PDB file of C-alpha atoms in Angstrom:
ATOM      1  CA  MET A   1     -11.537  12.130 -11.341  1.00 75.00           C
ATOM      2  CA  SER A   2     -12.811  15.114 -10.314  1.00 92.00           C
ATOM      3  CA  PRO A   3     -11.175  17.923  -8.290  1.00 94.00           C
ATOM      4  CA  ARG A   4     -14.400  17.374  -6.127  1.00 95.00           C
ATOM      5  CA  LEU A   5     -14.388  14.127  -5.724  1.00 96.00           C
ATOM      6  CA  ASP A   6     -10.508  14.052  -4.755  1.00 96.00           C
ATOM      7  CA  LEU A   7     -11.359  16.590  -2.116  1.00 97.00           C
ATOM      8  CA  VAL A   8     -14.020  14.456  -0.386  1.00 98.00           C
ATOM      9  CA  LEU A   9     -11.761  11.334  -0.561  1.00 98.00           C
ATOM     10  CA  ASP A  10      -8.622  13.416   0.554  1.00 98.00           C
ATOM     11  CA  ALA A  11     -11.052  14.626   3.621  1.00 98.00           C
ATOM     12  CA  ALA A  12     -12.940  11.168   4.746  1.00 98.00           C
ATOM     13  CA  LEU A  13      -8.891   9.922   4.511  1.00 97.00           C
ATOM     14  CA  ALA A  14      -8.539  12.634   7.703  1.00 97.00           C
ATOM     15  CA  ALA A  15     -11.883  11.498   9.267  1.00 98.00           C
ATOM     16  CA  PHE A  16     -11.076   8.230   9.371  1.00 96.00           C
ATOM     17  CA  LEU A  17      -7.320   8.637  10.257  1.00 96.00           C
ATOM     18  CA  ARG A  18      -8.780  10.456  13.317  1.00 97.00           C
ATOM     19  CA  TYR A  19     -11.746   8.798  14.212  1.00 97.00           C
ATOM     20  CA  GLY A  20     -11.061   5.310  12.935  1.00 95.00           C
ATOM     21  CA  VAL A  21     -13.757   4.312  10.563  1.00 94.00           C
ATOM     22  CA  LYS A  22     -16.291   3.116  12.818  1.00 94.00           C
ATOM     23  CA  ARG A  23     -16.193   6.589  15.048  1.00 96.00           C
ATOM     24  CA  THR A  24     -16.002   8.339  11.905  1.00 97.00           C
ATOM     25  CA  ALA A  25     -19.962   9.944  10.291  1.00 98.00           C
ATOM     26  CA  MET A  26     -20.826  11.178   7.000  1.00 98.00           C
ATOM     27  CA  GLU A  27     -21.422  14.615   8.657  1.00 98.00           C
ATOM     28  CA  ASP A  28     -17.476  14.349  10.084  1.00 98.00           C
ATOM     29  CA  ILE A  29     -16.607  14.382   6.098  1.00 98.00           C
ATOM     30  CA  ALA A  30     -18.578  16.636   5.209  1.00 98.00           C
ATOM     31  CA  ARG A  31     -17.347  19.384   7.525  1.00 98.00           C
ATOM     32  CA  GLU A  32     -13.594  17.895   6.974  1.00 98.00           C
ATOM     33  CA  ALA A  33     -14.524  18.576   3.185  1.00 98.00           C
ATOM     34  CA  GLY A  34     -16.309  22.193   4.207  1.00 98.00           C
ATOM     35  CA  MET A  35     -19.105  20.964   1.842  1.00 97.00           C
ATOM     36  CA  SER A  36     -23.257  19.864   3.958  1.00 97.00           C
ATOM     37  CA  ARG A  37     -23.867  16.432   4.310  1.00 96.00           C
ATOM     38  CA  SER A  38     -26.111  16.837   1.683  1.00 97.00           C
ATOM     39  CA  SER A  39     -23.371  17.558  -0.521  1.00 97.00           C
ATOM     40  CA  LEU A  40     -21.396  14.579  -0.013  1.00 98.00           C
ATOM     41  CA  TYR A  41     -24.072  12.741  -0.908  1.00 98.00           C
ATOM     42  CA  GLN A  42     -22.970  13.644  -4.330  1.00 97.00           C
ATOM     43  CA  TYR A  43     -19.543  12.417  -4.487  1.00 97.00           C
ATOM     44  CA  VAL A  44     -19.669   9.389  -2.226  1.00 98.00           C
ATOM     45  CA  ARG A  45     -23.224   6.854  -1.222  1.00 97.00           C
ATOM     46  CA  SER A  46     -21.861   6.318   2.317  1.00 97.00           C
ATOM     47  CA  LYS A  47     -19.464   5.779   4.748  1.00 96.00           C
ATOM     48  CA  GLU A  48     -18.824   2.691   3.766  1.00 94.00           C
ATOM     49  CA  ASP A  49     -18.462   3.893  -0.134  1.00 95.00           C
ATOM     50  CA  ALA A  50     -15.819   6.559   0.907  1.00 96.00           C
ATOM     51  CA  PHE A  51     -13.964   4.026   2.714  1.00 94.00           C
ATOM     52  CA  ALA A  52     -13.908   1.192  -0.080  1.00 92.00           C
ATOM     53  CA  ARG A  53     -12.982   4.453  -2.203  1.00 94.00           C
ATOM     54  CA  VAL A  54     -10.200   5.892  -0.075  1.00 94.00           C
ATOM     55  CA  ARG A  55      -8.917   2.766   0.198  1.00 91.00           C
ATOM     56  CA  GLU A  56      -8.867   1.939  -3.456  1.00 92.00           C
ATOM     57  CA  ARG A  57      -7.235   5.539  -4.302  1.00 94.00           C
ATOM     58  CA  MET A  58      -4.764   4.681  -1.888  1.00 93.00           C
ATOM     59  CA  PHE A  59      -3.597   1.322  -3.314  1.00 93.00           C
ATOM     60  CA  ALA A  60      -3.355   2.593  -7.055  1.00 94.00           C
ATOM     61  CA  ARG A  61      -0.853   5.919  -6.172  1.00 96.00           C
ATOM     62  CA  ALA A  62       1.123   2.785  -4.141  1.00 96.00           C
ATOM     63  CA  VAL A  63       1.004   0.638  -7.472  1.00 97.00           C
ATOM     64  CA  ASP A  64       1.691   4.008  -9.631  1.00 98.00           C
ATOM     65  CA  GLN A  65       4.163   5.071  -6.767  1.00 98.00           C
ATOM     66  CA  ALA A  66       5.656   1.413  -6.857  1.00 98.00           C
ATOM     67  CA  ALA A  67       6.021   1.336 -10.853  1.00 98.00           C
ATOM     68  CA  ALA A  68       7.535   4.762 -10.841  1.00 98.00           C
ATOM     69  CA  ALA A  69      10.134   3.794  -8.288  1.00 98.00           C
ATOM     70  CA  SER A  70      10.764   0.748  -9.718  1.00 98.00           C
ATOM     71  CA  GLY A  71      11.599   2.713 -12.882  1.00 97.00           C
ATOM     72  CA  ALA A  72      14.076   4.666 -11.077  1.00 98.00           C
ATOM     73  CA  HIS A  73      16.525   2.309 -10.157  1.00 97.00           C
ATOM     74  CA  ASP A  74      18.503  -0.050 -12.209  1.00 96.00           C
ATOM     75  CA  GLY A  75      19.044  -3.793 -11.816  1.00 96.00           C
ATOM     76  CA  PRO A  76      16.814  -6.374 -10.410  1.00 98.00           C
ATOM     77  CA  VAL A  77      17.504  -6.354  -6.214  1.00 98.00           C
ATOM     78  CA  GLU A  78      17.595  -1.960  -5.994  1.00 98.00           C
ATOM     79  CA  GLN A  79      14.166  -2.252  -7.908  1.00 98.00           C
ATOM     80  CA  THR A  80      12.889  -5.148  -5.821  1.00 99.00           C
ATOM     81  CA  VAL A  81      14.247  -2.826  -2.704  1.00 98.00           C
ATOM     82  CA  ALA A  82      12.109   0.279  -4.423  1.00 98.00           C
ATOM     83  CA  VAL A  83       8.858  -1.166  -4.750  1.00 99.00           C
ATOM     84  CA  LEU A  84       8.674  -3.085  -1.784  1.00 99.00           C
ATOM     85  CA  ALA A  85      10.211  -0.262   0.507  1.00 98.00           C
ATOM     86  CA  VAL A  86       6.577   1.397  -0.781  1.00 98.00           C
ATOM     87  CA  LYS A  87       4.612  -0.692   0.225  1.00 96.00           C
ATOM     88  CA  LEU A  88       6.213  -0.564   3.732  1.00 97.00           C
ATOM     89  CA  ARG A  89       5.931   2.816   3.019  1.00 96.00           C
ATOM     90  CA  LEU A  90       2.772   3.436   2.802  1.00 95.00           C
ATOM     91  CA  VAL A  91       1.777   1.177   5.866  1.00 94.00           C
ATOM     92  CA  ALA A  92       4.431   3.258   8.329  1.00 96.00           C
ATOM     93  CA  SER A  93       2.392   6.314   6.910  1.00 95.00           C
ATOM     94  CA  VAL A  94      -0.967   5.251   8.336  1.00 94.00           C
ATOM     95  CA  HIS A  95       0.392   4.048  11.181  1.00 93.00           C
ATOM     96  CA  ARG A  96       2.502   6.751  12.396  1.00 94.00           C
ATOM     97  CA  ASP A  97      -0.804   9.377  11.017  1.00 94.00           C
ATOM     98  CA  SER A  98      -3.649   7.442  12.885  1.00 94.00           C
ATOM     99  CA  PRO A  99      -4.212   5.526  16.129  1.00 93.00           C
ATOM    100  CA  HIS A 100      -6.277   3.460  13.984  1.00 91.00           C
ATOM    101  CA  ALA A 101      -4.134   2.604  11.499  1.00 88.00           C
ATOM    102  CA  ARG A 102      -5.178  -1.747  11.856  1.00 84.00           C
ATOM    103  CA  GLU A 103      -8.846  -1.058  10.919  1.00 86.00           C
ATOM    104  CA  ILE A 104      -7.927   1.349   8.200  1.00 86.00           C
ATOM    105  CA  LEU A 105      -5.297  -1.348   6.576  1.00 81.00           C
ATOM    106  CA  ALA A 106      -7.369  -4.160   7.764  1.00 75.00           C
ATOM    107  CA  GLU A 107      -6.532  -6.741   5.437  1.00 56.00           C
ATOM    108  CA  HIS A 108      -8.673  -9.735   7.434  1.00 48.00           C
ATOM    109  CA  ASP A 109     -11.728  -7.898   6.537  1.00 55.00           C
ATOM    110  CA  ARG A 110     -13.980  -9.156   3.941  1.00 53.00           C
ATOM    111  CA  SER A 111     -14.900  -5.774   3.043  1.00 56.00           C
ATOM    112  CA  THR A 112     -11.204  -4.855   2.338  1.00 56.00           C
ATOM    113  CA  ALA A 113     -10.056  -7.501   0.680  1.00 61.00           C
ATOM    114  CA  PRO A 114     -10.584  -6.527  -3.162  1.00 68.00           C
ATOM    115  CA  GLY A 115      -8.974  -3.671  -2.700  1.00 76.00           C
ATOM    116  CA  GLN A 116      -5.447  -4.855  -0.213  1.00 81.00           C
ATOM    117  CA  ASP A 117      -6.258  -7.446  -3.166  1.00 85.00           C
ATOM    118  CA  ALA A 118      -5.949  -5.332  -6.003  1.00 88.00           C
ATOM    119  CA  LEU A 119      -2.604  -3.874  -4.216  1.00 92.00           C
ATOM    120  CA  LEU A 120      -1.097  -7.299  -4.088  1.00 93.00           C
ATOM    121  CA  ALA A 121      -1.927  -8.011  -7.244  1.00 95.00           C
ATOM    122  CA  GLY A 122      -0.753  -5.072  -9.027  1.00 97.00           C
ATOM    123  CA  LEU A 123       2.682  -5.264  -6.666  1.00 98.00           C
ATOM    124  CA  ALA A 124       3.033  -8.496  -7.097  1.00 98.00           C
ATOM    125  CA  GLY A 125       2.687  -7.841 -11.704  1.00 98.00           C
ATOM    126  CA  ILE A 126       5.911  -5.390 -10.973  1.00 99.00           C
ATOM    127  CA  LEU A 127       7.882  -7.287  -8.963  1.00 99.00           C
ATOM    128  CA  THR A 128       7.709 -10.364 -11.340  1.00 98.00           C
ATOM    129  CA  GLY A 129       8.823  -8.340 -13.886  1.00 98.00           C
ATOM    130  CA  VAL A 130      11.397  -7.129 -12.392  1.00 98.00           C
ATOM    131  CA  LEU A 131      12.341 -10.417 -10.547  1.00 98.00           C
ATOM    132  CA  ALA A 132      12.700 -12.191 -14.119  1.00 98.00           C
ATOM    133  CA  PRO A 133      15.687 -11.588 -15.009  1.00 97.00           C
ATOM    134  CA  LEU A 134      17.055 -13.444 -11.804  1.00 97.00           C
ATOM    135  CA  ALA A 135      14.313 -16.485 -12.252  1.00 94.00           C
ATOM    136  CA  SER A 136      16.273 -18.473 -13.873  1.00 93.00           C
ATOM    137  CA  ALA A 137      19.301 -18.847 -11.254  1.00 95.00           C
ATOM    138  CA  SER A 138      16.273 -20.061  -8.687  1.00 96.00           C
ATOM    139  CA  PRO A 139      14.678 -22.875  -7.299  1.00 96.00           C
ATOM    140  CA  LEU A 140      11.341 -20.315  -7.608  1.00 96.00           C
ATOM    141  CA  SER A 141       9.789 -18.784 -10.856  1.00 98.00           C
ATOM    142  CA  ALA A 142       9.714 -14.989 -10.484  1.00 98.00           C
ATOM    143  CA  GLN A 143       5.820 -14.666  -9.402  1.00 98.00           C
ATOM    144  CA  GLU A 144       6.932 -16.866  -6.471  1.00 98.00           C
ATOM    145  CA  LEU A 145       9.818 -14.619  -5.788  1.00 98.00           C
ATOM    146  CA  ALA A 146       7.610 -12.139  -5.543  1.00 98.00           C
ATOM    147  CA  GLU A 147       4.596 -13.705  -3.534  1.00 97.00           C
ATOM    148  CA  VAL A 148       7.726 -14.290  -1.139  1.00 98.00           C
ATOM    149  CA  LEU A 149       8.922 -10.850  -0.869  1.00 98.00           C
ATOM    150  CA  LEU A 150       5.737  -9.735  -0.606  1.00 97.00           C
ATOM    151  CA  ALA A 151       4.864 -11.511   2.412  1.00 96.00           C
ATOM    152  CA  LEU A 152       7.998 -11.025   4.226  1.00 97.00           C
ATOM    153  CA  THR A 153       7.310  -7.325   3.868  1.00 97.00           C
ATOM    154  CA  ARG A 154       3.863  -7.849   5.040  1.00 93.00           C
ATOM    155  CA  GLY A 155       5.498  -9.822   8.281  1.00 94.00           C
ATOM    156  CA  LEU A 156       7.760  -6.151   8.685  1.00 96.00           C
ATOM    157  CA  GLU A 157       4.930  -4.336   8.254  1.00 93.00           C
ATOM    158  CA  HIS A 158       3.405  -6.058  12.020  1.00 88.00           C
ATOM    159  CA  ASP A 159       5.408  -4.138  14.215  1.00 84.00           C
ATOM    160  CA  LEU A 160       6.202  -0.598  12.580  1.00 87.00           C
ATOM    161  CA  ASP A 161       7.038   0.840  16.143  1.00 88.00           C
ATOM    162  CA  HIS A 162      10.322   1.091  14.440  1.00 92.00           C
ATOM    163  CA  PRO A 163       9.819   2.082  10.774  1.00 93.00           C
ATOM    164  CA  ASP A 164      13.556   2.523  10.275  1.00 94.00           C
ATOM    165  CA  ARG A 165      14.649  -0.590  11.375  1.00 96.00           C
ATOM    166  CA  ALA A 166      11.939  -2.574   9.263  1.00 96.00           C
ATOM    167  CA  GLU A 167      13.043  -0.347   6.187  1.00 97.00           C
ATOM    168  CA  ARG A 168      16.388  -1.617   6.736  1.00 98.00           C
ATOM    169  CA  LEU A 169      15.854  -5.045   8.173  1.00 98.00           C
ATOM    170  CA  LEU A 170      13.874  -5.389   4.619  1.00 98.00           C
ATOM    171  CA  ASN A 171      16.831  -3.740   2.399  1.00 98.00           C
ATOM    172  CA  GLU A 172      18.855  -6.173   3.677  1.00 98.00           C
ATOM    173  CA  THR A 173      17.487  -8.765   3.870  1.00 98.00           C
ATOM    174  CA  VAL A 174      16.009  -8.290   0.080  1.00 98.00           C
ATOM    175  CA  ARG A 175      19.926  -7.563  -0.856  1.00 98.00           C
ATOM    176  CA  LEU A 176      20.347 -10.803   1.092  1.00 97.00           C
ATOM    177  CA  LEU A 177      18.451 -13.264  -0.817  1.00 97.00           C
ATOM    178  CA  LEU A 178      18.976 -11.416  -4.416  1.00 98.00           C
ATOM    179  CA  ALA A 179      21.973 -10.700  -4.418  1.00 96.00           C
ATOM    180  CA  PRO A 180      22.978 -14.471  -5.103  1.00 96.00           C
ATOM    181  CA  LEU A 181      20.759 -15.173  -7.940  1.00 96.00           C
ATOM    182  CA  GLU A 182      21.634 -11.467  -9.462  1.00 94.00           C
ATOM    183  CA  GLU A 183      25.139 -12.901  -9.325  1.00 93.00           C
ATOM    184  CA  THR A 184      24.857 -16.675 -11.059  1.00 92.00           C
ATOM    185  CA  ALA A 185      22.078 -14.788 -13.880  1.00 80.00           C
TER     186      ALA A 185
END
């Protein structure tokens, strides 16, 4: 990705966080990027294109961070906690930074589903690998364990008025669910 496109996507994200997706205009993104609207069109075709690219980049970075977090910890339980914390922190940061978080992170919107699907697939892939050693001690496969733990995380994302509490609940619940499997695997 070119530095100039990165600048445009950073500007678009700032505008979306400030005004929401529906109220953001290409003029807002151009102003935030310090360029003319006609120059902006060299990098993105429309506000919708900018939004899709912002989400795609945000989610790709989250998958990269989750992979790095997994590699920075030992043992499947600690690795799982680290991967899921990346997802929870991503959502918490958008909630913290914008009153338009639900619109930006909308999972139910057909236009944003592909990016969200790619994020969940990337995280599920990492978690499936991390959880593979525990699957022999579980009635669930590693993939099913990953799906359940991602669903748990998504549930905690619905109430982020207290993000520290959500992260504590995530950590404790993952340990509660996986520690017995780790002991018998």
